[in-house]
mmCIF file of C-alpha atoms in Angstrom:
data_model
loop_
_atom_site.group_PDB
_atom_site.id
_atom_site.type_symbol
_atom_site.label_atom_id
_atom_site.label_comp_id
_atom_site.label_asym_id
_atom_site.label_seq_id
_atom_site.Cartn_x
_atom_site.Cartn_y
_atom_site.Cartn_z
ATOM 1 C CA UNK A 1 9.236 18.455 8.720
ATOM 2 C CA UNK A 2 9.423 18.057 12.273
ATOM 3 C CA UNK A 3 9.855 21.532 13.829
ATOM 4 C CA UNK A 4 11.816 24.923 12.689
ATOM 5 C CA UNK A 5 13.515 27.120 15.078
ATOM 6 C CA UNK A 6 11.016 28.461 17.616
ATOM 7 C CA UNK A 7 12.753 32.192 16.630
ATOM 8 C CA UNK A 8 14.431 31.826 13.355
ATOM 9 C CA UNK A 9 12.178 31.473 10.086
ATOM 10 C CA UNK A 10 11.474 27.875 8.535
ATOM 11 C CA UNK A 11 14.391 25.729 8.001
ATOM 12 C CA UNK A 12 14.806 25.131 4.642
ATOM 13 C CA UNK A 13 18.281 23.137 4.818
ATOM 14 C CA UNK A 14 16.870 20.261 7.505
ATOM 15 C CA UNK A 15 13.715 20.452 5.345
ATOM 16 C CA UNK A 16 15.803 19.249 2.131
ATOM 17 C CA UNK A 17 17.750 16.771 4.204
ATOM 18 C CA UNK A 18 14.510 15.519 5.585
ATOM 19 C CA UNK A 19 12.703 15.435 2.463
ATOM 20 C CA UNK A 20 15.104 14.258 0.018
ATOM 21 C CA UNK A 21 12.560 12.293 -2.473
ATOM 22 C CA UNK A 22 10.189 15.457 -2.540
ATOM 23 C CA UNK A 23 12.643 17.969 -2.989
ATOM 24 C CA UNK A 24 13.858 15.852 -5.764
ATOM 25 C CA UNK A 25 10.624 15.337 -7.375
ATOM 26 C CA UNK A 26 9.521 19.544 -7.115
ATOM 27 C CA UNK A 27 12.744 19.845 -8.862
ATOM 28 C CA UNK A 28 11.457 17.871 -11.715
ATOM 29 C CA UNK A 29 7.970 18.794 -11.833
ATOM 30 C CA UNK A 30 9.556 22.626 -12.155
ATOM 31 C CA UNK A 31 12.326 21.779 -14.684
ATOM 32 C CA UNK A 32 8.725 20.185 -16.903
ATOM 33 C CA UNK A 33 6.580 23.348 -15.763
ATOM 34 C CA UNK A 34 9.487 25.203 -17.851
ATOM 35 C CA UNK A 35 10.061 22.956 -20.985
ATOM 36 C CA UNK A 36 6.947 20.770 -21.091
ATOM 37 C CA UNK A 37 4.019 22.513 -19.508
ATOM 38 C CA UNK A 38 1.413 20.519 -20.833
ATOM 39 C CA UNK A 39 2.914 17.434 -19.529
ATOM 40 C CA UNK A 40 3.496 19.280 -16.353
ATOM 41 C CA UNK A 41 0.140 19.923 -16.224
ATOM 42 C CA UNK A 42 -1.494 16.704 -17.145
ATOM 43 C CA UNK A 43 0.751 15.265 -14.517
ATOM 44 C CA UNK A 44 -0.340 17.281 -11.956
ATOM 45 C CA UNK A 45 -3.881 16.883 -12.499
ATOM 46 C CA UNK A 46 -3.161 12.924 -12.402
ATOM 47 C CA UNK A 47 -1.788 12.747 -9.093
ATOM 48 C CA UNK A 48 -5.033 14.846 -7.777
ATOM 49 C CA UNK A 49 -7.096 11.292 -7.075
ATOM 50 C CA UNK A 50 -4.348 10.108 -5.174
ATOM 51 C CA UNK A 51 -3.838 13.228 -3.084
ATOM 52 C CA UNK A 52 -6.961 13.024 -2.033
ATOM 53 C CA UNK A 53 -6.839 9.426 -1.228
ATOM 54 C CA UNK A 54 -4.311 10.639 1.046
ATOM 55 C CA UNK A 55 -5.692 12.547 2.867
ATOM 56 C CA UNK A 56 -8.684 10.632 3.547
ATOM 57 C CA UNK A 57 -7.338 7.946 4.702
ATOM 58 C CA UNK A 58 -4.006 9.085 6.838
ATOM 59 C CA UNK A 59 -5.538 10.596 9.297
ATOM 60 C CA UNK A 60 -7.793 7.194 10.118
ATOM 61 C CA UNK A 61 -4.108 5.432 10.069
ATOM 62 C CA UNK A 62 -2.909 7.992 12.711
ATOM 63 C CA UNK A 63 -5.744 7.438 14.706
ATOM 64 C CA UNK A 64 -6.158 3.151 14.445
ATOM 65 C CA UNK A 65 -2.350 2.921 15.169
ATOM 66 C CA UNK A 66 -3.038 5.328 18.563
ATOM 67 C CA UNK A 67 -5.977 2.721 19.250
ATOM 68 C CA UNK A 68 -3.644 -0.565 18.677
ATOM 69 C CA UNK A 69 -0.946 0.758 20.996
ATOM 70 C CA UNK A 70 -3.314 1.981 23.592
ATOM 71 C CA UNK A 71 -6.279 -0.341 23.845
ATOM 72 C CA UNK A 72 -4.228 -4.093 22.652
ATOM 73 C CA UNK A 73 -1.403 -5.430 24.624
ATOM 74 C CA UNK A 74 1.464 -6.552 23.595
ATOM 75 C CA UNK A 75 0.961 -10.092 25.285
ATOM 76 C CA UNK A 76 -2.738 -9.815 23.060
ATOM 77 C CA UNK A 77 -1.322 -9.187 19.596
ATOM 78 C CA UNK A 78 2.009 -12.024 20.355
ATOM 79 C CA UNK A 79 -0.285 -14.618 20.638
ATOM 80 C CA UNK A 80 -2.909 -13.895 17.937
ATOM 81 C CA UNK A 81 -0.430 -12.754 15.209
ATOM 82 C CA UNK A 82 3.176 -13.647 16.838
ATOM 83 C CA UNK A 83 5.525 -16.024 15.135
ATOM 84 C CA UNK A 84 3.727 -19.271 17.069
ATOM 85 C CA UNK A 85 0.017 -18.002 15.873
ATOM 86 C CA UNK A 86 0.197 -20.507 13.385
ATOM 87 C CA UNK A 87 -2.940 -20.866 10.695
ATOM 88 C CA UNK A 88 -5.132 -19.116 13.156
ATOM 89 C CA UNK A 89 -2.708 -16.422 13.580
ATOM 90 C CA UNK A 90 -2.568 -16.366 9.160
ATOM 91 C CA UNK A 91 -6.192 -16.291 8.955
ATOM 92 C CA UNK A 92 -6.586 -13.717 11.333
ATOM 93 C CA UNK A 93 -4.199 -11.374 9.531
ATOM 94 C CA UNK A 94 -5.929 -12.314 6.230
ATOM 95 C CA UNK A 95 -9.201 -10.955 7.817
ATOM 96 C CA UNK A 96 -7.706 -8.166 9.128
ATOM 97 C CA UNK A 97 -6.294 -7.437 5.797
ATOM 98 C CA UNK A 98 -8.977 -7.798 3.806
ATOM 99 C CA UNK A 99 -11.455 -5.196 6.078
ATOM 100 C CA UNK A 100 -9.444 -2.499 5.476
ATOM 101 C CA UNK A 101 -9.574 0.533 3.334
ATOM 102 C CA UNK A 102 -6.686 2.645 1.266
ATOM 103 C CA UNK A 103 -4.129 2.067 -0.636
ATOM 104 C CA UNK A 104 -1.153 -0.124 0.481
ATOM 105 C CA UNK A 105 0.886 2.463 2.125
ATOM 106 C CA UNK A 106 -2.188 3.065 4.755
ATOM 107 C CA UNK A 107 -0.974 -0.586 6.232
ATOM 108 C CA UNK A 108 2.918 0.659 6.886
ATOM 109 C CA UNK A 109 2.259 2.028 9.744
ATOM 110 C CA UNK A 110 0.036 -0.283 11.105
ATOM 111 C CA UNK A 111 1.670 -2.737 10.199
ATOM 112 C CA UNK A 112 4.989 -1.402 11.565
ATOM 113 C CA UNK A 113 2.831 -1.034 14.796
ATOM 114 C CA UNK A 114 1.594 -4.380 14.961
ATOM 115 C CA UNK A 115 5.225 -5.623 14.794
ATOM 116 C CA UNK A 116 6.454 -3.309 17.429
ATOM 117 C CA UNK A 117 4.204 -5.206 19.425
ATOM 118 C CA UNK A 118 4.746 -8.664 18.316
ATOM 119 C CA UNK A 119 3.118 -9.518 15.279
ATOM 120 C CA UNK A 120 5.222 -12.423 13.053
ATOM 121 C CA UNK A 121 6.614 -11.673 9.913
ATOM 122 C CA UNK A 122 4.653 -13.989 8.354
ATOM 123 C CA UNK A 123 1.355 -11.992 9.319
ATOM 124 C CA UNK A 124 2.929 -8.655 9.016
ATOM 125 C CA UNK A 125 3.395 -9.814 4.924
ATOM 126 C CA UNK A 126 -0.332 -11.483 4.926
ATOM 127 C CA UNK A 127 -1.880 -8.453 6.120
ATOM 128 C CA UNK A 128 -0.093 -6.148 3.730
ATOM 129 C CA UNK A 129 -0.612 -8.528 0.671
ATOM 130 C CA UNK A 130 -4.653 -8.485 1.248
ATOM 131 C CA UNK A 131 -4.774 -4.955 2.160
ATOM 132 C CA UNK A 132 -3.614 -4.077 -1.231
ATOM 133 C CA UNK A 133 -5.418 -6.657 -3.060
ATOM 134 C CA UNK A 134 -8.609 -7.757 -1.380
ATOM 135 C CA UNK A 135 -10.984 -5.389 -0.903
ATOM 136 C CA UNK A 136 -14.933 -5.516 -1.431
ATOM 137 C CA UNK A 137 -15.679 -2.601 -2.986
ATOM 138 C CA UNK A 138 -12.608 -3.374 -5.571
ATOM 139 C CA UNK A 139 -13.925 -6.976 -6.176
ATOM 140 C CA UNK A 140 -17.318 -5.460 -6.881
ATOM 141 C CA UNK A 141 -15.607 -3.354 -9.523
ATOM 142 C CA UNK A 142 -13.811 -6.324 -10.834
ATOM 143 C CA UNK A 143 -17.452 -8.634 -11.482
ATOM 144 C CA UNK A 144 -18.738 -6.061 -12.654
ATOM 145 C CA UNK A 145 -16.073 -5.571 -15.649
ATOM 146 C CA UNK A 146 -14.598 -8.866 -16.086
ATOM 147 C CA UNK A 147 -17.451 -11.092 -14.628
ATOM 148 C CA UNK A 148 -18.081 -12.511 -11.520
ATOM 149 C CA UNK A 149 -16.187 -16.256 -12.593
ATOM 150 C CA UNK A 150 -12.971 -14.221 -13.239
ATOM 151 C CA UNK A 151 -13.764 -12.419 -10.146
ATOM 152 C CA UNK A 152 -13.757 -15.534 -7.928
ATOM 153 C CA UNK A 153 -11.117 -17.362 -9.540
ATOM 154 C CA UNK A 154 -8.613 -14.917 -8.872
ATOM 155 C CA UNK A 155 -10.012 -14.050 -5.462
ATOM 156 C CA UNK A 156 -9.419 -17.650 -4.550
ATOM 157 C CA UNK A 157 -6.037 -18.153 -6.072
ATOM 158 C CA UNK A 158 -4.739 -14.875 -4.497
ATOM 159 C CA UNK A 159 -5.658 -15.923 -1.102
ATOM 160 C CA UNK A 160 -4.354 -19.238 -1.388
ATOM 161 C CA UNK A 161 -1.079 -17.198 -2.749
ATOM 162 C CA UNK A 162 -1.107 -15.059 0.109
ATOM 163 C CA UNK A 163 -1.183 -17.611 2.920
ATOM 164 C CA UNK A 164 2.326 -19.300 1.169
ATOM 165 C CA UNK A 165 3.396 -16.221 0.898
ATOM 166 C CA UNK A 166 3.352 -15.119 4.194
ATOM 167 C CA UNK A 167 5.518 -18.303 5.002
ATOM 168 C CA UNK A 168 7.475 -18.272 2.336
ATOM 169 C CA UNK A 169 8.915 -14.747 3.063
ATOM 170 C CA UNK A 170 9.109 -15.038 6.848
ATOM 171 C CA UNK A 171 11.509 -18.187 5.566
ATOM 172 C CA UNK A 172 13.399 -16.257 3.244
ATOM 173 C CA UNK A 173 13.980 -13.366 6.162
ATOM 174 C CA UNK A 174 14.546 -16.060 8.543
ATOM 175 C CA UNK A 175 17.909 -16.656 7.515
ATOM 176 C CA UNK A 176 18.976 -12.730 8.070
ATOM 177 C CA UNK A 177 17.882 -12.004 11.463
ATOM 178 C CA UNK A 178 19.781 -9.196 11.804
ATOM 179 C CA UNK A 179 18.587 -7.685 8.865
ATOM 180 C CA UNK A 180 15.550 -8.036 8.577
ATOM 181 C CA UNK A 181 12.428 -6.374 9.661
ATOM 182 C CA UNK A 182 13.307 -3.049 12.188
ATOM 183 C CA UNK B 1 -15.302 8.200 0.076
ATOM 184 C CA UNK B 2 -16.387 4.593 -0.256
ATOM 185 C CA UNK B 3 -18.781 3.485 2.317
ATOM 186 C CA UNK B 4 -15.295 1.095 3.600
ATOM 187 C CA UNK B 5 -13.293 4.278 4.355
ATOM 188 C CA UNK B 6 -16.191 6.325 5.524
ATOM 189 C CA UNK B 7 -16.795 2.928 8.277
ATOM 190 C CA UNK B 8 -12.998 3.311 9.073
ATOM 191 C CA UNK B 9 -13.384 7.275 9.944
ATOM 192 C CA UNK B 10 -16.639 6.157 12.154
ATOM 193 C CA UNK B 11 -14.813 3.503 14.076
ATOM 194 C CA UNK B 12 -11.599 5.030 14.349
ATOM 195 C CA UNK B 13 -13.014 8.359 16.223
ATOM 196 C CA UNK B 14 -15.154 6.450 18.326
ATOM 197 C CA UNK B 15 -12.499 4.087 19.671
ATOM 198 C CA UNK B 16 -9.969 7.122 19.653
ATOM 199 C CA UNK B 17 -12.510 9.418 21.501
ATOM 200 C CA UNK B 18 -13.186 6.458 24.253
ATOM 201 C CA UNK B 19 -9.510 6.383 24.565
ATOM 202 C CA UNK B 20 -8.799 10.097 24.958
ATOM 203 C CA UNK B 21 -11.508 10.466 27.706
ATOM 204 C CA UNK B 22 -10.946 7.059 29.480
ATOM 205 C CA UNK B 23 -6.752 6.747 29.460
ATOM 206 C CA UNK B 24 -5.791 10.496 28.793
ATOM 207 C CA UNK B 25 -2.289 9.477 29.490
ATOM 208 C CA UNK B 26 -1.880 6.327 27.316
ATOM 209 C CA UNK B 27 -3.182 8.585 24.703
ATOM 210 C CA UNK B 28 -0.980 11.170 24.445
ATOM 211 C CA UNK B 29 1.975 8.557 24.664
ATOM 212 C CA UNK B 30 0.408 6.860 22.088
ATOM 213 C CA UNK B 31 -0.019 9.779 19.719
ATOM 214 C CA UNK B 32 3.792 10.344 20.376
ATOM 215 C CA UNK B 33 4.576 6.635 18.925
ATOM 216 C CA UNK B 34 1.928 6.980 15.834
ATOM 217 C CA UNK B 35 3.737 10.351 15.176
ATOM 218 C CA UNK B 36 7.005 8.928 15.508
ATOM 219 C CA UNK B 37 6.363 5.820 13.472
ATOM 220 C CA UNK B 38 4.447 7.724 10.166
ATOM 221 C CA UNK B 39 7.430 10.127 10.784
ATOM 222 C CA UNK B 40 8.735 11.892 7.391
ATOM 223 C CA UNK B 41 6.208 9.367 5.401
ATOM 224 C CA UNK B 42 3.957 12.503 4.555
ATOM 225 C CA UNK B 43 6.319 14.240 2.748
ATOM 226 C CA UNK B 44 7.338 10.968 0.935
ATOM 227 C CA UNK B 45 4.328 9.701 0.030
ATOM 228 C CA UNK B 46 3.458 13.201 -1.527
ATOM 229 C CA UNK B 47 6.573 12.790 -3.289
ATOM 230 C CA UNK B 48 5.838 9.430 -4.867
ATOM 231 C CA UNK B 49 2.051 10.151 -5.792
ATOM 232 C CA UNK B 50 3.834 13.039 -7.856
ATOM 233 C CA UNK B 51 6.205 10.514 -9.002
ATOM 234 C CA UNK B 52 3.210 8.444 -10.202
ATOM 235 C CA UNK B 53 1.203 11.464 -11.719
ATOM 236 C CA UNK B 54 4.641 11.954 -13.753
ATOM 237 C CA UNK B 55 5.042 8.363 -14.768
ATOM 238 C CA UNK B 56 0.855 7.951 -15.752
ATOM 239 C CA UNK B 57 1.355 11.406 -18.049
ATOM 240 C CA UNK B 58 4.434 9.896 -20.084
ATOM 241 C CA UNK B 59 2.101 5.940 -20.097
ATOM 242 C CA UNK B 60 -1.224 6.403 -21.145
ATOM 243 C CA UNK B 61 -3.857 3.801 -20.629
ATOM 244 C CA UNK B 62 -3.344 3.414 -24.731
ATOM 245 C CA UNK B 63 0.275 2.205 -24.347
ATOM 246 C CA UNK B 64 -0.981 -0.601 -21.442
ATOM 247 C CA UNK B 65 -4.147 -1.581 -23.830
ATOM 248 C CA UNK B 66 -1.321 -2.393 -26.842
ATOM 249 C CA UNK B 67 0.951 -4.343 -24.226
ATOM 250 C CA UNK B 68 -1.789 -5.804 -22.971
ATOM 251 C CA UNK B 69 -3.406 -7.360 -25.929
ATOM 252 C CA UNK B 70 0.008 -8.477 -28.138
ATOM 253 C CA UNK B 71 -0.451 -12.003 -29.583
ATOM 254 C CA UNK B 72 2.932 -13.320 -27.401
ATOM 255 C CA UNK B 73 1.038 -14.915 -24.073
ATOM 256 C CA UNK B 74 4.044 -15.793 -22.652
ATOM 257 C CA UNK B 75 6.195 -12.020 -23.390
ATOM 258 C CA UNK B 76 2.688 -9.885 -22.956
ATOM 259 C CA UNK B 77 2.465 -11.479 -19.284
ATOM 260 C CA UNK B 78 5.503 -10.840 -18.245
ATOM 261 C CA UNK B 79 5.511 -7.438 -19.678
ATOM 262 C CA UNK B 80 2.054 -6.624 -18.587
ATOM 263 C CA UNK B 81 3.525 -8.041 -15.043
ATOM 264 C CA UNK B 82 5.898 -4.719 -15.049
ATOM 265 C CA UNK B 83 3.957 -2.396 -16.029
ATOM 266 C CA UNK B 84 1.376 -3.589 -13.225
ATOM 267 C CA UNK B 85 4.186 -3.119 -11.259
ATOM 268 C CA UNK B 86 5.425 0.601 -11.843
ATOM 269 C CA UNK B 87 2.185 1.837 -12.503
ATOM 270 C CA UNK B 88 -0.656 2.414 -10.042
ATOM 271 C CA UNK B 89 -3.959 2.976 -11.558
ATOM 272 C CA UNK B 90 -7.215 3.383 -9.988
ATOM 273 C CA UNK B 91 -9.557 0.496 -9.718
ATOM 274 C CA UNK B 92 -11.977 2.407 -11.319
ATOM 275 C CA UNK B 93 -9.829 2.962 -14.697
ATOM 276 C CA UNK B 94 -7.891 -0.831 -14.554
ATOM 277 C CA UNK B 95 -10.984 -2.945 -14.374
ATOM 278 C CA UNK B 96 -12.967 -0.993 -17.367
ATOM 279 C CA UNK B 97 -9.764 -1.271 -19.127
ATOM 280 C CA UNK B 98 -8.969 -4.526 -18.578
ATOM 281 C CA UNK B 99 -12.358 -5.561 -18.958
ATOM 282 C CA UNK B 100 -12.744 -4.062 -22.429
ATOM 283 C CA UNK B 101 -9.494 -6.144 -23.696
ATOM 284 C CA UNK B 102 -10.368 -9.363 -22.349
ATOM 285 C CA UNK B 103 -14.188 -8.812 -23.983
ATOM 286 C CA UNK B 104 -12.368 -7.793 -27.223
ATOM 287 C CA UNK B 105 -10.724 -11.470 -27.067
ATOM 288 C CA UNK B 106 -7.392 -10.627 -25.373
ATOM 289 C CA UNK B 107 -5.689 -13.155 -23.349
ATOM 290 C CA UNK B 108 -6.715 -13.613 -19.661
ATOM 291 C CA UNK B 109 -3.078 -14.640 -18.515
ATOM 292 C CA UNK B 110 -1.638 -11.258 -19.147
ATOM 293 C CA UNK B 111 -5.190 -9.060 -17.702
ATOM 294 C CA UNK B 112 -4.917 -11.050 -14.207
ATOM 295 C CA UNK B 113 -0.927 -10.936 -14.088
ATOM 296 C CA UNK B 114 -1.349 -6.767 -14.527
ATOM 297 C CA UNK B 115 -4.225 -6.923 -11.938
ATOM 298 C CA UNK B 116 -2.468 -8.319 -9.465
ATOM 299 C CA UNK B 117 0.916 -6.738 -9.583
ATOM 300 C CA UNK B 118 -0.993 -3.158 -9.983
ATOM 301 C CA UNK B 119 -1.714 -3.572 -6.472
ATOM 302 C CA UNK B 120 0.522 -6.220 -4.489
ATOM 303 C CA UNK B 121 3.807 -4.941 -6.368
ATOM 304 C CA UNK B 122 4.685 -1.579 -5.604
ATOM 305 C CA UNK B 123 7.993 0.285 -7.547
ATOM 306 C CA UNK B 124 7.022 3.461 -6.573
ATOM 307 C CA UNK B 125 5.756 2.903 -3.313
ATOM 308 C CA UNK B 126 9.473 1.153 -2.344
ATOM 309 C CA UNK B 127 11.015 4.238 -0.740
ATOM 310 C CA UNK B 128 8.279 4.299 1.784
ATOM 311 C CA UNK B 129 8.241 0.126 2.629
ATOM 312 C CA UNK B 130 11.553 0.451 2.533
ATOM 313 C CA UNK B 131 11.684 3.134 5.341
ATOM 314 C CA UNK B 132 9.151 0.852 7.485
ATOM 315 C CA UNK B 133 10.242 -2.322 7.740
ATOM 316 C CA UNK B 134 13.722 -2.400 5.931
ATOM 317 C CA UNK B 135 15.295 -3.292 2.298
ATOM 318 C CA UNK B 136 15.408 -6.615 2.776
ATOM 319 C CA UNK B 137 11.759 -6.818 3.942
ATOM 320 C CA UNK B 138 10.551 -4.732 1.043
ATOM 321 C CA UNK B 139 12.653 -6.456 -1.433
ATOM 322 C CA UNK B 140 11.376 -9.823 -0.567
ATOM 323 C CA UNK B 141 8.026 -9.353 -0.232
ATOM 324 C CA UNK B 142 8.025 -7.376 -3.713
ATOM 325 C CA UNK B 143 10.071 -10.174 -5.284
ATOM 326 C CA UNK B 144 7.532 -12.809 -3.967
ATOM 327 C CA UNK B 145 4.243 -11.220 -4.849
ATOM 328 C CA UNK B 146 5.957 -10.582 -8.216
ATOM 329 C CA UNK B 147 6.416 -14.374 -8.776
ATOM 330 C CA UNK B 148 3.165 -15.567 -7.104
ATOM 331 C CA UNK B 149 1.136 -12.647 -9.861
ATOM 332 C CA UNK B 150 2.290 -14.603 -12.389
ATOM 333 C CA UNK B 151 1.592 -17.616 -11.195
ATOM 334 C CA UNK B 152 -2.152 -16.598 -10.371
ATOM 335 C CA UNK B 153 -2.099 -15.551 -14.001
ATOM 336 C CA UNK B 154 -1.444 -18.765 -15.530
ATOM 337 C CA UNK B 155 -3.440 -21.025 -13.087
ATOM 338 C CA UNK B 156 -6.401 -18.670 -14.372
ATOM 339 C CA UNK B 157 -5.357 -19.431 -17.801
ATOM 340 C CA UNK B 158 -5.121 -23.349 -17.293
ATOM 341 C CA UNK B 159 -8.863 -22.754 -15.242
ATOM 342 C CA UNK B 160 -10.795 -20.499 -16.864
#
């Protein structure tokens, strides 16, 4: 999607190549548009609210991971969220976490950020694990439909699940250094 | 937009305005990285948000309410555990959903083990973690949120 030919027309090829997933899934969406337009349809109509999640929310994760990379140094971010942060550095990414906003592919690429600049694995997981699941106005939604005790119960446990969590799979990854995070 | 998004937007442009006016330079280089970094993600994440439009058409919120509330605890939760996991629903239609069973005398086990993995799991969202931080990142951390929703789900059954 990067650029086309500054003379030539678009580049449909290097599009495809590019855009392997989406080319697949038009593909599909127009082999249903022919044999099962309702379902087509329906479909369509589904993935509106998420669309528009999208787009109100990628351009603020454009803009934060500009901010991060200009305004917080690398030495900042290695000792507050780096692999020695210890339980400051895990409460501090469960914070972070938690005051976000989006759905949990908003936090790849700050998240992918943070760890170009030094954040710990362990963080990196804790921050993606409460951005999907801890989130006010969700947990508001949740008391208000299955009662605040259920609420706070599982608020609690998932934290506590998220801090071993974050160890647990900077552990596992530990072993595979070469593998593991880019 | 929730009031938490619409904050994000407010903060975001203010810090991204100071920086574009005080370190011109920085910011530009900057904007080059963030590019770089979200990359091809756009056209992916379209993809997959089609993907899960497709998915939601051909499972109904009927077919999760009868998985949901089946009188096996220990076969609904793990079930109800996958589902959570290829499906991503809106807050907005999971709680009222959930909520309804569990009023209706459902187990709790199964409702908090399809909570969670609705939103720590994420099948379709795999191509793009994948792309980010690696397989072997994405794999483990969906593995280990996998086992740690269920074991949220029966602590809350042995508490509640």
């Amino acid at each position: 999607m990067k650029t086309e030919p500054l003379s030539g027309h678009f580049n449909w090829q290097r599009f495809l190549k590019k855009n392997k997933l989406l080319a697949g899934t038009l593909t599909l969406y127009l082999i249903l548009f022919l044999f099962l337009p309702s379902k087509a349809e329906s479909a369509l109509h589904n993935s509106l609210y998420y669309l528009a999640e999208m787009a109100e929310i990628m351009p603020v994760v454009f803009f934060l991971t500009t901010i991060i990379e200009v305004f917080v140094p690398q030495k900042v971010i290695v000792k507050h969220l780096g692999e020695s942060s210890g339980l400051r550095g895990n409460l501090l990414a469960l914070l972070l976490g938690s005051f976000s906003a989006g759905p949990i592919y908003a936090a790849f690429p700050v998240c992918k950020m943070l760890r170009s600049k030094g954040a710990g694995i362990s963080n990196i997981t804790i921050i993606l694990s409460a951005w999907a699941v801890v989130k006010v106005p969700m947990l508001i939604t949740e008391a208000k439909f299955l009662g605040p005790t259920f609420m706070i119960t599982r608020w609690i446990l998932t934290v506590i699940a998220i801090l071993i969590m974050g160890r647990l799979t900077e552990r596992l990854l530990k072993n595979h250094p070469e593998r593991s995070l880019t | 937009m929730d009031p938490f998004t619409l904050g994000f937007w407010l903060v975001s442009l203010i810090l991204f305005a100071l920086a574009w006016f005080r370190r011109r330079e920085d910011t530009v280089r900057a904007m080059k990285k963030s590019k770089a970094m979200m990359g091809n993600m756009l056209g992916e994440i379209v993809a997959v948000i089609l993907l899960i439009g497709l998915v939601l058409s051909f499972i109904p919120p009927e077919t999760i309410r009868t998985l949901l509330g089946s009188d096996h605890t220990a076969i609904s939760t793990v079930v109800a555990a996958i589902v959570g996991s290829i499906t991503l629903i809106p807050a907005f239609v999971a709680f009222p959903l959930v909520g309804s069973l569990v009023n209706a005398g459902a187990s709790i086990v199964p409702a908090a083990a399809f909570l969670t993995t609705l939103t720590m799991v994420g099948i379709a969202t795999f191509p793009l973690e994948k792309r980010a931080f690696g397989t072997r990142f994405a794999l483990t951390r969906n593995a280990v949120s996998f086992t740690a929703a269920i074991v949220i789900a029966i602590f809350m059954g042995v508490i509640l």
